[in-house]
Amino acid sequence: MPTTALLAQLQQWQQQAEQRHIRLPVVWQGESAALLSNTQQLLAKLQYSTLYWIGDNAPVNAIGLGAKHNYQLLGSECDVLVINAFSGFNADLVAAASGCVKAGGIWLLLCPPFARWQQQPNPAHKNLLPYPVEASTHQGGFLSFWLTQLQQQNAFFINAQHITKPLSWPAPAQPYQAAVPCVTAEQQAAVEAILHVVSGHRRRPLVLAADRGRGKSAALGIAAAQLAAQGKQLLITAPSPQAAATALTHFSQLAPAAQHSNLQFIPFDELLRSTITADLLLVDEAAAIPTPVLQQLLQRFSRIVFATTEHGYEGTGRGFQLRFQQYLNQQCPGWRKLQIQQPIRYQQADPLEQLIFNCFLLRQSSNELTYSAKDKISTLTYQAKDWLDNSNKLQQVFSLLSLAHYQTQIKDLAALLDNPRLQVVTLEQNSQVLACVLISHEGDIPPELANQIYLGERRVQGHLLAQSLAFHLAQPELASLSLWRIMRIAVQPVLQKQGLGTQLLGLVSEQAKQQNIRYLGTSFGLSTELLQFWQRNGYQAIRLGVSSDKASAEYSILMLKPVTADSDAGSEIVQQLNRQFGHNLFLTLSGQYPLLNANLALQLAKPLPVPAALTEAELQQLALFCRNQRPYELIEPILQRWFCKHYHALPPELAAPLCSLYWQHSSWPNLLTQYGFSNKNAALALFRQHIAKLISTAI
């Protein structure tokens, strides 16, 4: 077909897509120069206002997208998205940007012929590859896997000038029926439900759940405008300001300028530190906010709406459902969930949405898990090269990893297929994945390079554990050993608390011994439950990050466990690093970790120097304090030393406030607010009551 006729055909298809309220996916194979020229001619014929472009050779009127734009794209829209895959294929960015294309828009993939493309390196995934793997020469498995999935999708496929596969057009979309400014009846119902949260009973939060493009963020903005008109004060938070942009835009368009101050955006970490109140808190993209943060927001605000993506390119929605909604059941039994099914940005049978869901394994299995504790459980190990022949198992593993971790993204799927130093160990029964662990092979760094890392002269990619041992812990010799870092561990939610995670870690330890791995390590956002799990499995804390994660508001902890036969020496090294960490943490708690939970500080910090036991005279002074015969200020130094000696044996209701006061140097006003004391005398009364019991039993 001549180029002019082909371009005219594409233009006609675009008009048909607009009529049917769908996006038009076009996959165009060929030579780079010819396809770019054809694309320029096509763009000249199309009517569009916003053009997004991924890759090289973007026209001057295009908005060029890079990896840093992933989360900034939430809520934004474009008429045309061009993916120039000749300069690499960033899976994470492609998945994110695809959700921005409006109905009647074109999704255009420009790429080499498939047979050639899948044999080429993918420089756009260089950040997924560990030292010493070179992105310029490494041929991973992701492109082969993705192209296999792509060829099964409903899209227009063009090879050079020939249409090799047409689109199967979905039926025309049914007209929407809703009261303006809502678009669908479901969105209108969502707005009414949000309004009811303010007028109904307290502590009955609402969860709005939907896939992308269903209008849930817009519903927040529409409801906020109506509430502002009633004089209500509202707050909105989200993983980033961009994630709340759609809600804020709808609000500003509907509310008069005089009411714009009635809705404020505040980042969630700042919100938790503040004492600000509101008639309603809106939380957009809640699935991308960690459960501990959502729990704290729920405690702070009695009227709250959570809007969340069920599953999108972030891969977080199902984890939100299973973790946070369990918490809602316990804390707020009257909470309500509203599902929005009907898309607004495009129709229900949109072929691009199906393509993205299928190619990036975003569909969650609806199959019920069958498990019997009496039947055999198999242990299998998969590496990057194994997934191409096990796509069904890859789907199961990626879905489970998405459930287990709020930050699982498409790049994690790409890494499974492209990174030769990743492996997955599974527990399986009847071909079902019950649990899995994702392991990064690290270390084996040449001593000279390890010393350069220690001196801060070099950094290497993909060796978080080895690099931290060399640089942060001043142990460059350990970076030259063979190490495994456990990046993720996940157990099917219905099977948790049955010991499968511990069983899996035991199997990993056995494999590590057989392969002469010297140390196992792990790093994660610190929480009490996770810390106790890893401690039970023999891992010891050796480092705590100095700043809390922007996404999780948690400090990142690094833990280590010796493995191999010479584990006596290895155990001593780990114990030494753990002692040193505990003492350093104690000395830096108030300066570097003011927001660290006191119960975690009590588990990790070790007082230095180790205090001596109190004398009989000092114990007598403490007893007089408990009988209210000595003022607190007089015995405070004695109480501090007594606490440092016995903190590990104290009940949490006493240990936590004393830790905040003496180790973290919290001010009295902050202490009273944090632990709910009405005044200082109430706190001292609690101290006296507990200490009297403890010293009477000669603790």
Coordinates of C-alpha atoms in Angstrom, one line a residue, residues 171-456:
A171 CA -19.2 -2.4 19.5
P172 CA -20.1 1.3 19.8
A173 CA -20.1 2.7 23.3
Q174 CA -23.5 3.2 25.0
P175 CA -24.2 6.9 25.8
Y176 CA -23.5 8.0 29.4
Q177 CA -26.4 9.0 31.6
A178 CA -25.6 11.2 34.6
A179 CA -26.3 14.7 36.0
V180 CA -23.7 17.3 35.0
P181 CA -20.8 17.6 36.1
C182 CA -20.7 13.8 36.5
V183 CA -20.2 11.7 33.4
T184 CA -21.5 8.3 34.4
A185 CA -24.2 7.1 36.9
E186 CA -21.4 5.3 38.8
Q187 CA -19.4 8.5 39.2
Q188 CA -22.6 10.4 40.3
A189 CA -23.1 7.6 43.0
A190 CA -19.5 8.1 44.1
V191 CA -20.0 11.8 44.6
E192 CA -23.2 11.2 46.6
A193 CA -21.3 8.7 48.7
I194 CA -18.5 11.2 49.4
L195 CA -21.0 13.8 50.5
H196 CA -22.6 11.2 52.9
V197 CA -19.2 10.6 54.7
V198 CA -19.5 14.3 55.9
S199 CA -23.1 14.2 56.9
G200 CA -23.3 10.6 58.2
H201 CA -21.8 8.9 61.3
R202 CA -18.2 9.5 62.2
R203 CA -15.6 6.9 61.7
R204 CA -17.3 5.3 58.7
P205 CA -14.7 5.9 55.9
L206 CA -15.4 5.3 52.2
V207 CA -13.2 3.5 49.8
L208 CA -13.6 4.3 46.1
A209 CA -12.0 1.6 44.0
A210 CA -11.5 1.4 40.2
D211 CA -9.1 0.8 37.5
R212 CA -7.5 3.9 35.8
G213 CA -9.7 6.1 33.7
R214 CA -13.0 5.5 35.7
G215 CA -13.3 9.0 37.1
K216 CA -12.7 8.4 40.8
S217 CA -10.2 11.3 41.1
A218 CA -12.7 13.6 39.3
A219 CA -15.4 12.4 41.7
L220 CA -13.2 13.7 44.6
G221 CA -12.9 17.1 43.0
I222 CA -16.6 17.3 42.2
A223 CA -17.7 16.4 45.7
A224 CA -15.1 18.8 47.2
A225 CA -16.6 21.7 45.2
Q226 CA -20.1 20.9 46.5
L227 CA -18.8 20.6 50.1
A228 CA -16.9 23.9 49.8
A229 CA -20.1 25.6 48.8
Q230 CA -21.5 24.4 52.1
G231 CA -18.6 26.1 53.9
K232 CA -16.7 22.8 54.7
Q233 CA -12.9 22.7 55.1
L234 CA -11.3 19.9 53.2
L235 CA -7.8 18.4 52.9
I236 CA -6.4 16.2 50.1
T237 CA -3.3 14.1 50.2
A238 CA -1.7 11.6 47.7
P239 CA 1.7 10.0 46.9
S240 CA 2.7 13.2 45.1
P241 CA 1.1 16.5 44.1
Q242 CA 0.7 15.2 40.5
A243 CA -1.4 12.3 41.7
A244 CA -3.9 14.7 43.2
A245 CA -3.9 17.0 40.1
T246 CA -7.1 15.6 38.5
A247 CA -9.1 16.1 41.7
L248 CA -7.7 19.6 42.3
T249 CA -8.4 20.6 38.7
H250 CA -12.0 19.5 38.8
F251 CA -12.4 21.3 42.1
S252 CA -10.9 24.6 40.9
Q253 CA -13.1 24.5 37.7
L254 CA -16.3 24.0 39.7
A255 CA -15.7 26.1 42.8
P256 CA -15.7 29.9 42.7
A257 CA -12.3 31.5 43.4
A258 CA -13.4 32.7 46.8
Q259 CA -13.8 29.0 47.9
H260 CA -10.5 27.6 46.5
S261 CA -8.9 27.8 50.0
N262 CA -11.5 25.4 51.3
L263 CA -9.4 22.5 49.8
Q264 CA -5.7 22.2 50.6
F265 CA -3.2 19.7 49.3
I266 CA -0.8 18.5 52.0
P267 CA 1.8 15.7 51.6
F268 CA 1.0 12.8 53.9
D269 CA 4.2 13.0 55.9
E270 CA 3.6 16.6 56.6
L271 CA 0.0 15.9 57.4
L272 CA 1.0 13.3 60.1
R273 CA 3.3 15.8 61.7
S274 CA 0.7 18.6 61.8
T275 CA -2.3 19.2 64.1
I276 CA -4.5 20.5 61.3
T277 CA -8.1 19.5 61.3
A278 CA -10.7 19.3 58.6
D279 CA -14.3 18.3 57.9
L280 CA -13.1 15.7 55.5
L281 CA -9.8 14.2 54.3
L282 CA -9.5 12.9 50.8
V283 CA -6.8 10.4 50.0
D284 CA -6.1 9.9 46.3
E285 CA -4.1 7.0 44.8
A286 CA -4.2 5.4 48.3
A287 CA -2.9 2.1 47.1
A288 CA 0.5 3.8 46.4
I289 CA 0.7 4.9 50.1
P290 CA 1.9 2.3 52.6
T291 CA -0.5 0.7 55.0
P292 CA 1.1 2.1 58.2
V293 CA 0.7 5.6 56.8
L294 CA -3.0 5.0 55.9
Q295 CA -3.6 3.6 59.4
Q296 CA -2.2 6.7 61.0
L297 CA -4.3 8.9 58.8
L298 CA -7.3 6.9 59.8
Q299 CA -6.5 7.6 63.5
R300 CA -6.1 11.3 62.9
F301 CA -9.2 12.0 60.9
S302 CA -12.7 10.8 61.7
R303 CA -14.1 11.5 58.2
I304 CA -12.0 10.2 55.4
V305 CA -12.4 9.0 51.7
F306 CA -9.8 6.7 50.1
A307 CA -9.7 6.6 46.3
T308 CA -7.5 3.8 44.9
T309 CA -6.5 2.2 41.7
E310 CA -7.6 -1.5 41.7
H311 CA -4.7 -2.5 39.6
G312 CA -2.7 -0.3 37.2
Y313 CA 0.9 0.0 36.1
E314 CA 1.8 0.7 39.7
G315 CA 0.9 -2.9 40.6
T316 CA -0.3 -1.9 44.1
G317 CA -4.1 -2.1 44.2
R318 CA -4.6 -5.7 45.3
G319 CA -2.1 -5.3 48.2
F320 CA -4.2 -2.3 49.4
Q321 CA -7.3 -4.4 49.2
L322 CA -5.9 -7.3 51.2
R323 CA -3.9 -5.4 53.8
F324 CA -5.6 -2.1 54.5
Q325 CA -9.1 -3.3 54.1
Q326 CA -8.5 -6.0 56.8
Y327 CA -7.5 -3.1 59.1
L328 CA -10.7 -1.2 58.2
N329 CA -12.7 -4.3 59.1
Q330 CA -11.2 -4.2 62.6
Q331 CA -11.1 -0.5 63.3
C332 CA -14.1 0.8 61.4
P333 CA -16.7 -2.0 60.9
G334 CA -19.2 0.5 59.3
W335 CA -16.8 1.4 56.5
R336 CA -18.2 1.3 52.9
K337 CA -16.6 0.3 49.6
L338 CA -17.9 1.6 46.2
Q339 CA -16.6 0.0 43.0
I340 CA -16.6 2.1 39.8
Q341 CA -16.6 -0.2 36.8
Q342 CA -17.5 2.0 33.8
P343 CA -14.6 3.8 32.2
I344 CA -14.9 7.5 31.4
R345 CA -11.8 8.3 29.4
Y346 CA -12.6 5.4 27.0
Q347 CA -15.2 2.7 26.7
Q348 CA -15.4 -0.7 28.5
A349 CA -14.0 -2.8 25.6
D350 CA -11.1 -0.5 24.9
P351 CA -8.4 -2.5 23.1
L352 CA -5.4 -0.5 24.4
E353 CA -6.4 -1.1 28.0
Q354 CA -6.7 -4.9 27.3
L355 CA -3.3 -4.8 25.6
I356 CA -1.6 -3.1 28.5
F357 CA -3.2 -5.3 31.1
N358 CA -2.3 -8.5 29.2
C359 CA 1.2 -7.6 28.0
F360 CA 2.4 -6.3 31.4
L361 CA 0.6 -9.1 33.5
L362 CA -1.6 -6.7 35.3
R363 CA -4.6 -9.0 35.4
Q364 CA -5.2 -10.7 38.7
S365 CA -6.2 -14.3 38.7
S366 CA -9.7 -15.1 39.8
N367 CA -8.9 -18.7 40.5
E368 CA -9.5 -19.8 44.0
L369 CA -6.3 -21.1 45.7
T370 CA -6.5 -24.8 46.8
Y371 CA -4.1 -25.9 49.5
S372 CA -3.8 -28.9 51.8
A373 CA -1.2 -28.9 54.6
K374 CA -1.1 -32.7 54.2
D375 CA -0.1 -32.7 50.5
K376 CA 3.5 -32.4 49.2
I377 CA 4.9 -28.9 48.7
S378 CA 7.5 -28.5 46.0
T379 CA 10.4 -26.1 46.0
L380 CA 11.4 -24.7 42.6
T381 CA 14.0 -22.1 41.5
Y382 CA 13.6 -19.8 38.5
Q383 CA 16.2 -17.5 36.8
A384 CA 15.7 -15.0 34.1
K385 CA 16.2 -17.5 31.3
D386 CA 13.5 -19.8 32.7
W387 CA 10.5 -17.5 32.4
L388 CA 10.1 -17.5 28.7
D389 CA 9.0 -21.1 28.9
N390 CA 7.0 -20.5 32.1
S391 CA 4.8 -17.5 31.4
N392 CA 1.9 -18.8 33.5
K393 CA 4.2 -19.2 36.5
L394 CA 5.7 -15.8 35.9
Q395 CA 2.1 -14.4 36.0
Q396 CA 1.6 -16.1 39.4
V397 CA 4.9 -14.8 40.8
F398 CA 4.5 -11.3 39.6
S399 CA 0.9 -11.1 40.9
L400 CA 2.0 -12.4 44.3
L401 CA 4.9 -9.9 44.5
S402 CA 2.5 -7.1 43.7
L403 CA 0.3 -8.2 46.6
A404 CA 3.1 -8.3 49.0
H405 CA 4.7 -4.9 48.3
Y406 CA 3.2 -1.5 47.7
Q407 CA 6.0 -0.4 45.4
T408 CA 6.0 -3.3 43.0
Q409 CA 6.2 -1.8 39.4
I410 CA 6.4 -2.9 35.8
K411 CA 10.2 -2.5 36.0
D412 CA 10.2 -5.4 38.6
L413 CA 8.6 -7.6 35.9
A414 CA 11.2 -6.4 33.4
A415 CA 14.0 -7.1 35.9
L416 CA 12.8 -10.7 36.4
L417 CA 13.3 -11.3 32.7
D418 CA 16.4 -9.1 32.1
N419 CA 18.6 -9.4 35.2
P420 CA 20.7 -12.6 35.1
R421 CA 21.6 -12.2 38.8
L422 CA 18.0 -12.4 40.0
Q423 CA 16.4 -15.7 41.0
V424 CA 13.0 -16.7 42.5
V425 CA 12.5 -19.6 44.8
T426 CA 8.9 -20.8 45.2
L427 CA 6.9 -23.1 47.3
E428 CA 4.3 -24.7 45.0
Q429 CA 1.5 -27.2 45.3
N430 CA -0.6 -28.5 42.4
S431 CA 1.2 -26.0 40.1
Q432 CA 0.1 -23.1 42.3
V433 CA 2.6 -20.7 43.8
L434 CA 2.0 -20.6 47.6
A435 CA 5.0 -18.4 48.5
C436 CA 8.0 -16.9 46.7
V437 CA 11.2 -15.1 47.5
L438 CA 13.1 -12.8 45.1
I439 CA 16.9 -13.0 45.5
S440 CA 19.6 -10.7 44.2
H441 CA 23.1 -12.3 43.7
E442 CA 25.5 -9.7 45.0
G443 CA 29.1 -9.4 46.0
D444 CA 32.1 -11.1 44.4
I445 CA 33.5 -7.6 43.8
P446 CA 37.2 -7.4 43.0
P447 CA 39.1 -6.3 46.2
E448 CA 40.5 -3.2 44.5
L449 CA 37.0 -2.0 43.4
A450 CA 35.6 -2.9 46.9
N451 CA 38.3 -0.6 48.4
Q452 CA 37.3 2.2 46.0
I453 CA 33.7 1.8 47.1
Y454 CA 34.9 1.9 50.7
L455 CA 36.7 5.2 50.0
G456 CA 33.6 6.7 48.3

